[in-house]
Coordinates of C-alpha atoms in Angstrom, one line a residue:
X1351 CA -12.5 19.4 2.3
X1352 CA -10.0 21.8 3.6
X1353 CA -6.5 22.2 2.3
X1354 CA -4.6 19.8 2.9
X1355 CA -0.8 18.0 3.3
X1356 CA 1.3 14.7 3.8
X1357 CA 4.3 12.8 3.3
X1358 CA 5.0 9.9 1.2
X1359 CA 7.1 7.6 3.1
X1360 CA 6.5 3.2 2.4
X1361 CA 7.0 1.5 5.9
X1362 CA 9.9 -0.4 4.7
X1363 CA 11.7 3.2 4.8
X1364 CA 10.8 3.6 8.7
X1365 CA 13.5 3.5 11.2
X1366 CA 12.7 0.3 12.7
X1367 CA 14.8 -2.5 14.4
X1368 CA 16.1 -5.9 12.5
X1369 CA 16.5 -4.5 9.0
X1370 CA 13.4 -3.1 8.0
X1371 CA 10.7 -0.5 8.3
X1372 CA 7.7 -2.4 10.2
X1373 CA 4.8 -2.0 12.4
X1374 CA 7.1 -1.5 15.5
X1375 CA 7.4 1.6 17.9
X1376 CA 9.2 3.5 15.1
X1377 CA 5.4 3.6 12.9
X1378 CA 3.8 5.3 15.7
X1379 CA 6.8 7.9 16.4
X1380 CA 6.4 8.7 12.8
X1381 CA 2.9 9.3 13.1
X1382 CA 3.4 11.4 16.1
X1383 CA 6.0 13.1 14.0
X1384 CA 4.0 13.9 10.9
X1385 CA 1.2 15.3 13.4
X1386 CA 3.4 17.6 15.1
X1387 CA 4.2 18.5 11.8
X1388 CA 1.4 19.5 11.1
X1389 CA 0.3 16.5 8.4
X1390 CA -3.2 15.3 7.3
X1391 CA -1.7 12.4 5.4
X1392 CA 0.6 9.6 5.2
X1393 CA 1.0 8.0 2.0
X1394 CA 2.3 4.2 1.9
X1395 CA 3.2 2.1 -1.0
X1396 CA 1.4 -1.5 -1.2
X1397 CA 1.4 -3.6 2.1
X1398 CA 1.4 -7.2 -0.2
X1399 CA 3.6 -9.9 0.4
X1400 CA 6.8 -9.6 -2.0
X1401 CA 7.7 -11.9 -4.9
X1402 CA 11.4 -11.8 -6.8
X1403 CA 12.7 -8.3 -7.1
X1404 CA 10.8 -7.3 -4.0
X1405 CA 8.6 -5.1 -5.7
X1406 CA 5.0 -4.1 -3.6
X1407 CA 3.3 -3.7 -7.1
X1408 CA 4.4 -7.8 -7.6
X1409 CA 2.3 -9.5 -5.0
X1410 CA 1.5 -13.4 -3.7
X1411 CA -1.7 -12.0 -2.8
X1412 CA -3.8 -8.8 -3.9
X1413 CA -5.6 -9.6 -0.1
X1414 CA -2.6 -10.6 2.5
X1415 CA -0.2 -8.6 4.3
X1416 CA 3.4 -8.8 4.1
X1417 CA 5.3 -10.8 6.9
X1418 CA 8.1 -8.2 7.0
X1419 CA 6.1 -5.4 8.5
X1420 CA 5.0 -7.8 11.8
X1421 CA 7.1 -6.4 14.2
X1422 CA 9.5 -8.7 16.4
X1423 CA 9.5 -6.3 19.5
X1424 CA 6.0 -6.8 19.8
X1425 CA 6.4 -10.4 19.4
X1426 CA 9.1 -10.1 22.3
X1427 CA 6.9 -8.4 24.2
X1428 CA 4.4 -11.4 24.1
X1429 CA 6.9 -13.8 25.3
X1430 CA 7.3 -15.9 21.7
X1431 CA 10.4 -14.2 21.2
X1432 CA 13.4 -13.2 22.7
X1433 CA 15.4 -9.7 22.4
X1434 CA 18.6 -12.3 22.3
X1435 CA 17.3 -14.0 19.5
X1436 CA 16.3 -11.4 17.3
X1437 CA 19.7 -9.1 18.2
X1438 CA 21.5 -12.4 17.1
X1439 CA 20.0 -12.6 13.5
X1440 CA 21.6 -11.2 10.8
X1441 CA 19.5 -8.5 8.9
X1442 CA 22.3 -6.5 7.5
X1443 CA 24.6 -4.0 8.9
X1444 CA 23.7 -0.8 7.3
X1445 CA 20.7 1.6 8.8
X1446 CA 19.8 3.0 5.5
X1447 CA 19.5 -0.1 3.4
X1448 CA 17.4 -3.0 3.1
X1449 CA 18.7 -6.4 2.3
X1450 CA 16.3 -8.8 1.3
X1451 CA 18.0 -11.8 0.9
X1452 CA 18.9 -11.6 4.8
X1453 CA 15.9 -10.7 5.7
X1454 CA 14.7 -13.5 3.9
X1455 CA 16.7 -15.9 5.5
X1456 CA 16.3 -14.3 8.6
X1457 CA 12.9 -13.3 9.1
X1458 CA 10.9 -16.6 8.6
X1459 CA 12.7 -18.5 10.9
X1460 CA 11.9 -15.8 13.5
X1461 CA 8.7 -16.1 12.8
X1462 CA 8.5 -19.9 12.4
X1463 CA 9.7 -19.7 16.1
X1464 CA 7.0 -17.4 17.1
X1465 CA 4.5 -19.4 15.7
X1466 CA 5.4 -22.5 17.4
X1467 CA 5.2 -21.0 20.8
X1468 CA 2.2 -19.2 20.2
X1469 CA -0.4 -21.7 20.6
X1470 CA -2.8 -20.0 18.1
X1471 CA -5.1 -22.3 17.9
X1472 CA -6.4 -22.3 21.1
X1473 CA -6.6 -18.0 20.6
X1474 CA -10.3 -17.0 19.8
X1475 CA -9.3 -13.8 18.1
X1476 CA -7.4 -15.9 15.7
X1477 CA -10.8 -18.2 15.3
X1478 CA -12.8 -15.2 14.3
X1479 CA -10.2 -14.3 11.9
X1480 CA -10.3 -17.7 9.9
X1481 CA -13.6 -17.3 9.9
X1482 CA -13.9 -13.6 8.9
X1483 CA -11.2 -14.0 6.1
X1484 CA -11.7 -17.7 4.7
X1485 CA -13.2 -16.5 1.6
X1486 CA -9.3 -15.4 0.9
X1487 CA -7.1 -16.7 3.3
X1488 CA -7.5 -20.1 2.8
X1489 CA -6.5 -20.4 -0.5
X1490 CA -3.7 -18.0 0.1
X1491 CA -2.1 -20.1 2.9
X1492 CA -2.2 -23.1 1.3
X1493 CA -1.2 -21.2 -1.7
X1494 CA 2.3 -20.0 0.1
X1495 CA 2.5 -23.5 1.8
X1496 CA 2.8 -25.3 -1.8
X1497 CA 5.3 -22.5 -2.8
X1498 CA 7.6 -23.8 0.0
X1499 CA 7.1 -27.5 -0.7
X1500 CA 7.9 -26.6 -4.6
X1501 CA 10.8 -24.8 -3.6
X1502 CA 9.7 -21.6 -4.6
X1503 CA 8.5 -22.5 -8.3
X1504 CA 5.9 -20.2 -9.9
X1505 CA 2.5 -22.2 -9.6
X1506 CA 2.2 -22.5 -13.5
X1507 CA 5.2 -24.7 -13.0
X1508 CA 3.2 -27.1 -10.4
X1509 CA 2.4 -30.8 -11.0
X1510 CA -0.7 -30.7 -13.1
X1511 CA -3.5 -31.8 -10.1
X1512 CA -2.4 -29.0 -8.0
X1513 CA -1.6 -26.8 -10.9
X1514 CA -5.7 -27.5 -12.0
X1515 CA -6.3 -27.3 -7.9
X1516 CA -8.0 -31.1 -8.9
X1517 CA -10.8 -32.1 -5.5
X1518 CA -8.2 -34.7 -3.9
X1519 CA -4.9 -33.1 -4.8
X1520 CA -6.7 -29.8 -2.9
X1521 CA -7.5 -32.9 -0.1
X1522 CA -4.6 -34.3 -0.2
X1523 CA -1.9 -31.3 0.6
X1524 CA -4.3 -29.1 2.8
X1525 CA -3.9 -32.3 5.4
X1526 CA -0.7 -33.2 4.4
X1527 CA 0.4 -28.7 4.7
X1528 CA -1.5 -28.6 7.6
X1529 CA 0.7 -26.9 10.1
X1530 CA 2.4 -24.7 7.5
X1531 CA -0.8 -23.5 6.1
X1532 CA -1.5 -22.8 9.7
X1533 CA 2.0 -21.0 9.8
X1534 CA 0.9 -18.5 7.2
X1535 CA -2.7 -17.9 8.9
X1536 CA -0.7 -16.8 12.1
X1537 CA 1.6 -14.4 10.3
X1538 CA -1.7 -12.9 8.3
X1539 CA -3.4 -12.7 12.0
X1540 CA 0.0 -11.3 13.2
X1541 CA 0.1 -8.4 10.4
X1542 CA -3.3 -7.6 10.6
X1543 CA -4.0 -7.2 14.2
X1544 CA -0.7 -4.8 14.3
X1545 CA -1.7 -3.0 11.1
X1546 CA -5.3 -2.6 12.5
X1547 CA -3.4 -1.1 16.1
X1548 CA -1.6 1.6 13.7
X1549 CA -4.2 2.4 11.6
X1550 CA -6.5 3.5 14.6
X1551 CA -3.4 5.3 16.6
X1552 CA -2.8 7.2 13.2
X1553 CA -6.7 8.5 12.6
X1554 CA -6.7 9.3 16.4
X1555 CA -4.1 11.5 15.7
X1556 CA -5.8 13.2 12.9
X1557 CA -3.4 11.1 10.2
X1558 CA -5.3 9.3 7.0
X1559 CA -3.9 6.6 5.6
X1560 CA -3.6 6.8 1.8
X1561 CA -3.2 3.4 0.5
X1562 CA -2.0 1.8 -2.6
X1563 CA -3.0 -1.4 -4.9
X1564 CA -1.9 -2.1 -8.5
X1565 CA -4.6 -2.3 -11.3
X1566 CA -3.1 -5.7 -11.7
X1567 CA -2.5 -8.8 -9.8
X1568 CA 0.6 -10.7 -10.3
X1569 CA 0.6 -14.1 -12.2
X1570 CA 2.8 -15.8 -9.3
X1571 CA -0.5 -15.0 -7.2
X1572 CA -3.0 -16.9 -5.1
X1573 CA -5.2 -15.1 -7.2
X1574 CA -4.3 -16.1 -10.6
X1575 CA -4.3 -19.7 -9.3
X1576 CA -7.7 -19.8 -7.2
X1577 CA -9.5 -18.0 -9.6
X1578 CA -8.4 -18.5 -13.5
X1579 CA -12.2 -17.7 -14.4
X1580 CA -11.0 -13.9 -13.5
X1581 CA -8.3 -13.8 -16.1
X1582 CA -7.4 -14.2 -19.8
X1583 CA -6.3 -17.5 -19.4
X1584 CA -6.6 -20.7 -21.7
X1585 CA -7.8 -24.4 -20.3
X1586 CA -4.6 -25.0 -19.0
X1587 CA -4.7 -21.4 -17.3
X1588 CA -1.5 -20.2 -19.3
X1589 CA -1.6 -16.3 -20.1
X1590 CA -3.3 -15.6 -23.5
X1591 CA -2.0 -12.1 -23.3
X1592 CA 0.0 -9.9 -20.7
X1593 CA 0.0 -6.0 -19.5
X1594 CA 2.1 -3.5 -20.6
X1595 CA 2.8 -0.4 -22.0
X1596 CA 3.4 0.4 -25.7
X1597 CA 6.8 1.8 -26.9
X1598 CA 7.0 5.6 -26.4
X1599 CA 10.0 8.5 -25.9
X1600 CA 11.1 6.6 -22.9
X1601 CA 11.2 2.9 -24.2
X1602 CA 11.2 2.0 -27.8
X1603 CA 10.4 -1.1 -26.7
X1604 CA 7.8 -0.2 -24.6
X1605 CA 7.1 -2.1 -21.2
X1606 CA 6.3 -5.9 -20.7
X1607 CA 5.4 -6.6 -17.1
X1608 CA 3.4 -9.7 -17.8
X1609 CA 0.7 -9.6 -15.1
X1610 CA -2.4 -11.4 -16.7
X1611 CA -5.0 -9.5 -17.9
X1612 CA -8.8 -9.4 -16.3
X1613 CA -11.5 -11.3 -18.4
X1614 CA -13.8 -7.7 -17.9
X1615 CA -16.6 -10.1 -20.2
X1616 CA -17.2 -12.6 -16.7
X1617 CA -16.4 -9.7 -14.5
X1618 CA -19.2 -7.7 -16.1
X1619 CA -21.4 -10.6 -15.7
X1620 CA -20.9 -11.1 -12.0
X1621 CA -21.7 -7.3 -11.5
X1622 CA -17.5 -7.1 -10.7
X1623 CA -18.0 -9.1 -7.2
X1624 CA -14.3 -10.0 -7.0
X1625 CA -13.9 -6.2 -7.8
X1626 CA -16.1 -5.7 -5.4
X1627 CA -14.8 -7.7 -2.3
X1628 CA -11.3 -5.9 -3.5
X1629 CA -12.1 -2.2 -3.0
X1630 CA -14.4 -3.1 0.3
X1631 CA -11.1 -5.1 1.6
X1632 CA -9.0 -2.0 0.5
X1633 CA -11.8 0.3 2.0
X1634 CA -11.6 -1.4 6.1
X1635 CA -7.4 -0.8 5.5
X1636 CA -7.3 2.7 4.2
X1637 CA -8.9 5.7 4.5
X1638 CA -8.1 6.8 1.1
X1639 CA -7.1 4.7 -1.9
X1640 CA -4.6 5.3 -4.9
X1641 CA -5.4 2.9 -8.0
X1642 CA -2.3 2.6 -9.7
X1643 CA -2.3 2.4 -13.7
X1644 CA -5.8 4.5 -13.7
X1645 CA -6.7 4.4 -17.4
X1646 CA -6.3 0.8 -17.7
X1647 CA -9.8 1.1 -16.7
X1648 CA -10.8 2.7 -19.9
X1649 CA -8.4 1.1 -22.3
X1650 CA -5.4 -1.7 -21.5
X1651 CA -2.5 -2.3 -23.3
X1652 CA -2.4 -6.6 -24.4
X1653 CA 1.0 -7.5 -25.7
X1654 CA 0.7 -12.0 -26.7
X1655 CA 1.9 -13.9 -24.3
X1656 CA 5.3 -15.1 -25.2
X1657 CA 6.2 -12.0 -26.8
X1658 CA 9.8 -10.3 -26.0
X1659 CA 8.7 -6.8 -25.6
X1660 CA 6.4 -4.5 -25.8
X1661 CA 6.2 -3.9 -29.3
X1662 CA 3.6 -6.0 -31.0
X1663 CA 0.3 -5.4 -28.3
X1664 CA -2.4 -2.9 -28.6
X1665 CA -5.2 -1.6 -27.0
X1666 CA -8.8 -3.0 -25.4
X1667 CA -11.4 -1.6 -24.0
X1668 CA -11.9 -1.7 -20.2
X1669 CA -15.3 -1.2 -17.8
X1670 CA -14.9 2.3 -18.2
X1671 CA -17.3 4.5 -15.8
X1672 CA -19.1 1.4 -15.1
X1673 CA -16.6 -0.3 -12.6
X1674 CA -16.9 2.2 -10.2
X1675 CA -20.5 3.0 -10.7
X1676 CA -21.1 -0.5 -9.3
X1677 CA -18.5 0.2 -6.4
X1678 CA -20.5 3.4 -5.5
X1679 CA -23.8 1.2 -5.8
X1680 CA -22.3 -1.9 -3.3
X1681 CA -20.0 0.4 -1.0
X1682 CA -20.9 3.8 -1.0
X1683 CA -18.7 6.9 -1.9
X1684 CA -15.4 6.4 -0.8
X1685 CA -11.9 8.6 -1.4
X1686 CA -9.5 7.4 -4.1
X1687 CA -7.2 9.1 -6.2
X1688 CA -7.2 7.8 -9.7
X1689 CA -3.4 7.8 -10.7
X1690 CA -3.7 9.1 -14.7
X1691 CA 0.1 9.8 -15.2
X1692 CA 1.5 8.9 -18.2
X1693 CA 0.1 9.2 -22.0
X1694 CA -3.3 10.3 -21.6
X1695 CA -5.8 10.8 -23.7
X1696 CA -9.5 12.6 -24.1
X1697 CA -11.4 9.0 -22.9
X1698 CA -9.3 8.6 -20.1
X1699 CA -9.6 12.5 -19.5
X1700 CA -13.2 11.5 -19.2
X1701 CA -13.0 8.6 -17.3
X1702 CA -11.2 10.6 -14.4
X1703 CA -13.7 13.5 -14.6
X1704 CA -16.9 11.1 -14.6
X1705 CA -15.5 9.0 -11.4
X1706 CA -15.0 12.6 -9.8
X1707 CA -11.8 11.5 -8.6
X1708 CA -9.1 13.5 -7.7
X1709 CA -5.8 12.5 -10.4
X1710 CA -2.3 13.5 -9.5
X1711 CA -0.1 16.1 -11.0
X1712 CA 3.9 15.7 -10.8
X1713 CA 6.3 18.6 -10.8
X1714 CA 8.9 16.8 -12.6
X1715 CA 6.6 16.3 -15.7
X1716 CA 6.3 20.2 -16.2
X1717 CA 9.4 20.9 -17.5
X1718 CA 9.7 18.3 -20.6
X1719 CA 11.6 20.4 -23.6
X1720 CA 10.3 17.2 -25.8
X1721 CA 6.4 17.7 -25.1
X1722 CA 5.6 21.1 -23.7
X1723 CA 1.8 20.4 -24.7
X1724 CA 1.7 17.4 -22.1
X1725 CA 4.0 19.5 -19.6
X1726 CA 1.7 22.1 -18.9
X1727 CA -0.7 19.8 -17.8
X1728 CA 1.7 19.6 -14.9
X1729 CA 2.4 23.2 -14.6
X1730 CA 1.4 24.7 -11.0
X1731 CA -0.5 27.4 -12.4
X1732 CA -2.7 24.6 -14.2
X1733 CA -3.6 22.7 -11.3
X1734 CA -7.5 22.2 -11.1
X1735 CA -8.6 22.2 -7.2
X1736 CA -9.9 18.4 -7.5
X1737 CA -6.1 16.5 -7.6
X1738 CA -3.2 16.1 -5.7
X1739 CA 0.2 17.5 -6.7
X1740 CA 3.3 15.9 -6.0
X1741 CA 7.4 17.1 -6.7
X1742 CA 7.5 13.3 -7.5
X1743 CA 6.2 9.9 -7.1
X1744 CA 8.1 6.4 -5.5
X1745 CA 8.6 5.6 -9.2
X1746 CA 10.3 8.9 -10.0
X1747 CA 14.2 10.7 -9.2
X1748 CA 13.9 12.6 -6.1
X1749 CA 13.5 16.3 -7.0
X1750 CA 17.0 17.0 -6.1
X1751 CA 18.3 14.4 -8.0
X1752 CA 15.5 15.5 -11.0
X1753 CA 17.1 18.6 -11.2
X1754 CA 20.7 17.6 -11.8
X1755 CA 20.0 15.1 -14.6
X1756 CA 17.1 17.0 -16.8
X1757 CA 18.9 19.1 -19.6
X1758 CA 20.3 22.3 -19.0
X1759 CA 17.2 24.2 -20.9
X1760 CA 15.2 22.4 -18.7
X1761 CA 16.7 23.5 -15.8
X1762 CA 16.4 26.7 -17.3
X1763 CA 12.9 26.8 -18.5
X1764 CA 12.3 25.8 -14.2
X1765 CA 14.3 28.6 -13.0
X1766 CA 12.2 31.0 -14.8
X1767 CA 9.1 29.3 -14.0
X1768 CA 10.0 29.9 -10.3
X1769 CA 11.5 33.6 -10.9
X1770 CA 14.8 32.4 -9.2
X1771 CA 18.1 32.7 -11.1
X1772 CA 20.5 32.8 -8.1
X1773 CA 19.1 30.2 -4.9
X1774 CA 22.4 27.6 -5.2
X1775 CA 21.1 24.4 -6.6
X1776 CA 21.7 22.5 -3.7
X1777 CA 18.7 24.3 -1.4
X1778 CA 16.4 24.7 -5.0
X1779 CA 14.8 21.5 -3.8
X1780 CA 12.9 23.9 -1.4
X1781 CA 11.5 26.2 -4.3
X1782 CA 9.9 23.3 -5.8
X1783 CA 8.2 22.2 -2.7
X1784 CA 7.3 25.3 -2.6
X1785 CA 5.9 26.0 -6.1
X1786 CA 3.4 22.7 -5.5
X1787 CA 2.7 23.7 -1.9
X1788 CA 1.0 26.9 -2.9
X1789 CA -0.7 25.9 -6.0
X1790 CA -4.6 25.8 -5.9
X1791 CA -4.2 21.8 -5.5
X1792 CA -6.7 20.7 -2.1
X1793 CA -3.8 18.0 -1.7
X1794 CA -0.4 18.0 -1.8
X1795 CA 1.7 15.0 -1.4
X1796 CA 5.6 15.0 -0.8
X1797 CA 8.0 12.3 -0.7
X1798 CA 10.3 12.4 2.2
X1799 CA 13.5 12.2 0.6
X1800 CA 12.8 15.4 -1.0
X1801 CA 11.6 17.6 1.9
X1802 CA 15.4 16.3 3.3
X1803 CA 16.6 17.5 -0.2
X1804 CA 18.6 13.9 -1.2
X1805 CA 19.9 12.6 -4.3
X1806 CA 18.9 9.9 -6.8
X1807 CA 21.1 7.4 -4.5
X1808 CA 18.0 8.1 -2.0
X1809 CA 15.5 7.3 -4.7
X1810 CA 12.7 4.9 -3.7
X1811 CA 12.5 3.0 -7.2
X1812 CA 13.8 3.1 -10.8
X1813 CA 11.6 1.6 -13.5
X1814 CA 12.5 -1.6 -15.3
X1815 CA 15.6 -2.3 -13.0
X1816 CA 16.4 -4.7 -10.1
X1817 CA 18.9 -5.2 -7.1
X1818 CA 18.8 -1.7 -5.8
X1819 CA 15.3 -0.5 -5.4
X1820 CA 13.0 -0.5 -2.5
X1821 CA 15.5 -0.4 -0.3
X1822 CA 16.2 3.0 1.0
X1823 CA 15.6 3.7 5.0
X1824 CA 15.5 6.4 7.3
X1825 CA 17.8 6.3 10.3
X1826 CA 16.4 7.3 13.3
X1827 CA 18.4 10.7 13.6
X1828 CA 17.1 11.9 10.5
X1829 CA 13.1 12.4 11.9
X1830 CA 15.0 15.4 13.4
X1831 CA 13.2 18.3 15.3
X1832 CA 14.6 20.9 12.8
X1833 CA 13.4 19.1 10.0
X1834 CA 9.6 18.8 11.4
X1835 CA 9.8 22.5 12.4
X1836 CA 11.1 23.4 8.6
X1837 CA 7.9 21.2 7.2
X1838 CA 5.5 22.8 9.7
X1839 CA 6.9 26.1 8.6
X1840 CA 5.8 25.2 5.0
X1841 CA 2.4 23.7 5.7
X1842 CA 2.0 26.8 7.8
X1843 CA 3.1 29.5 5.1
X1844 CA 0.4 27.9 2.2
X1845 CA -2.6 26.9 4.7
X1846 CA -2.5 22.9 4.9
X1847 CA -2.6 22.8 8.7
X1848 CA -4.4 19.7 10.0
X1849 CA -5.1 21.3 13.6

């Protein structure tokens, strides 16, 4: 594998019409753009549908796409839609800013409309899709059908027949859901036959697609609900425990994110088969996966359900080596990067090096003053060949903004890492691109906002907050011919050409 380069960028930050990044014209004059650049990679963040806080690492569905990214010009271009109505709906007014709530209430109806003119059922690609997904798609439809009719309530708050999915409740509201359960098949079909049109227009341009799932699914999810067996869950499928992480120099409290945690007992016994149908799902998106929360496969944090924080869990084992020895055994090799940021340890160490994955090493962790011993694991000069170095992740300040806030022997200790006392602190961004581009690394992976050198206002997402994250966009003049020329230059200057 040659040396390599690409740019982290989530489709929701594309430059596209009606308020959000999708699958529209603007996705394919990006991946023209990062070609002429000279990329071998575009890195995306999860394509699930979003839940409350609009976070892609909280999905409805570990399987589904997200109705967002089906773009309305193609849908104009196939007659459903007008340009008249779609110019008429309100998505916001500002180009570098999602808002969700109007593209909430703006979107579905769209869609709705789209779907009513479509006569889908009588389309035999549409058929063979049913047919081809039904092992997920129907309970996922009528899973997002029952969300509407309970106005939105978390499934654990159902009645208890459809809570328990009891024979004749199931019956009773697949015929009595029929056309909206048939409403959320068309926008699946919609989302994947555009994503499958990218996808190929990308690899033919020499551009991988580096995906992204979570270790975990959500508990809001058509997979907590269809399949409780899969989860540490009691009889009335209410959490037993949560995930999280443990307190640490960050958080005294630690993290709670209360996704239900896998029963790896039953998985174990069914050789991992949901696993299994997961990573072979992932596998036909993607041409290279990133499993979030890595060493949850070796050893998982379970805090008791109902806890307040983080505090009172601790740590189980997980499959270990023995996951992805059955994925190899079913599937085949295939590419992932294992993401092992964060408190590591010797097992996980292991776990990483066993897989022969590549794991991921972030500038911004080199320069902690608190814990130099776990810095210079991120420290350029460190970097084994097998991983793929980043200035910074989605969940991180941009490396502009990094800069600015780390203390002032921090900033410091970097400036004599890089031998540069004088370069103004505005252009330094550069330096660190630099520092990762050249480092032994076969990948390199940098976030867009930080090849245009922006601020934390620019940043993609900030841990344990809500109301202001995900929502940053390009504009269309910022994919500017000076700026693909100045990341050419740099892919160029440390040998990560793709052509």
């Amino acid at each position: 594998m040659n040396r390599s380069a690409g740019i982290l960028l989530p489709i929701t930050s594309l430059p596209s019409k009606y308020g959000i990044g999708c699958f529209s014209k603007s996705a394919y004059d990006f991946t023209d753009w990062l070609k002429e650049a000279g990329q071998t990679y575009w890195q995306i963040l999860p394509l699930g549908p979003t839940s409350y806080g609009d976070s892609p690492y909280q999905s409805f569905s570990t399987f589904a796409g997200n109705p967002y990214f089906i773009s309305l010009e193609a849908l104009i271009e196939e007659g459903v839609l007008t340009k008249k109505e779609c110019d008429k709906a309100d998505f916001g007014k500002l180009a570098d800013d999602i808002n969700y709530e109007k593209m909430y209430k703006s979107r579905y109806p769209l869609l709705h409309m789209a779907y009513e003119r479509s006569k889908i059922s009588e389309n035999p690609d549409y058929q063979q899709f049913i047919t081809e997904n039904n092992w997920w798609l129907s309970d996922y439809a009528l899973f997002m059908a029952l969300k509407d009719r309970f106005e939105g309530v978390p499934w654990n708050e159902w009645p208890e027949d459809i809570r328990l999915r009891y024979g004749y409740s199931m019956d009773y509201y697949r015929k009595e859901l029929y056309f909206e359960i048939e409403f959320q098949q068309y926008m699946q079909f919609k989302f994947f036959e555009q994503w499958n049109a990218l996808k190929a227009y990308a690899n033919e341009s020499g551009i991988r697609i580096i995906g992204d799932i979570p270790i975990y699914v959500a508990m809001d999810s058509a997979d907590a609900w269809a399949h409780p067996e899969l989860f540490q869950l009691d009889e009335n499928n209410v959490p037993v425990a949560v995930a999280g992480c443990p307190p640490d120099g960050f958080s005294a409290d630690g993290q709670l994110w209360g996704n239900p945690l896998y029963r790896w007992d039953y998985h174990r016994s069914t050789d991992y088969a949901w696993w299994i149908s997961r990573l072979y799902f992932c596998f036909r998106m993607y041409d290279v996966l990133r499993i979030d929360h890595f060493r949850g496969f070796d050893e998982y944090y379970s805090i008791p359900y109902g806890e307040k924080s983080a505090v009172n869990g601790h740590w189980e084992k997980g499959p270990g080596i023995e996951l992805f020895q059955r994925m190899e055994h079913h599937l085949g090799k295939h590419d992932v990067i294992a993401e092992d940021l964060g408190y590591v340890t010797d097992s996980v160490r292991k776990l990483v090096h066993d897989s022969g994955f590549p794991g991921m090493k972030v500038l911004e962790f080199a320069f902690d003053s608190r814990d130099s011993g776990s810095a210079n694991d991120y420290l350029p000069h460190n970097y084994m060949e097998n991983c793929v170095a980043y200035t910074g992740t989605h969940d991180n300040e941009t490396i502009a903004g990094w800069f600015t806030s780390i203390k002032k022997e921090e900033r410091q200790i970097a400036r004599d890492y890089l031998c540069d006392q004088h370069t103004p602190q505005k252009l330094l961004y550069r330096s660190f691109i630099s520092l990762v581009m050249r480092s032994s690394a076969k990948t390199c992976i940098i976030p867009m906002q930080d090849y245009m050198g922006l601020d934390n206002d620019c940043r993609t997402n900030k841990p344990s907050t809500v109301g202001t994250n995900w929502r940053w966009r390009l504009t269309p003049k910022d994919l500017s011919d000076e700026l693909q020329e100045e990341i050419l230059a740099y892919t160029k200057r440390y040998g990560r050409m793709n052509w």
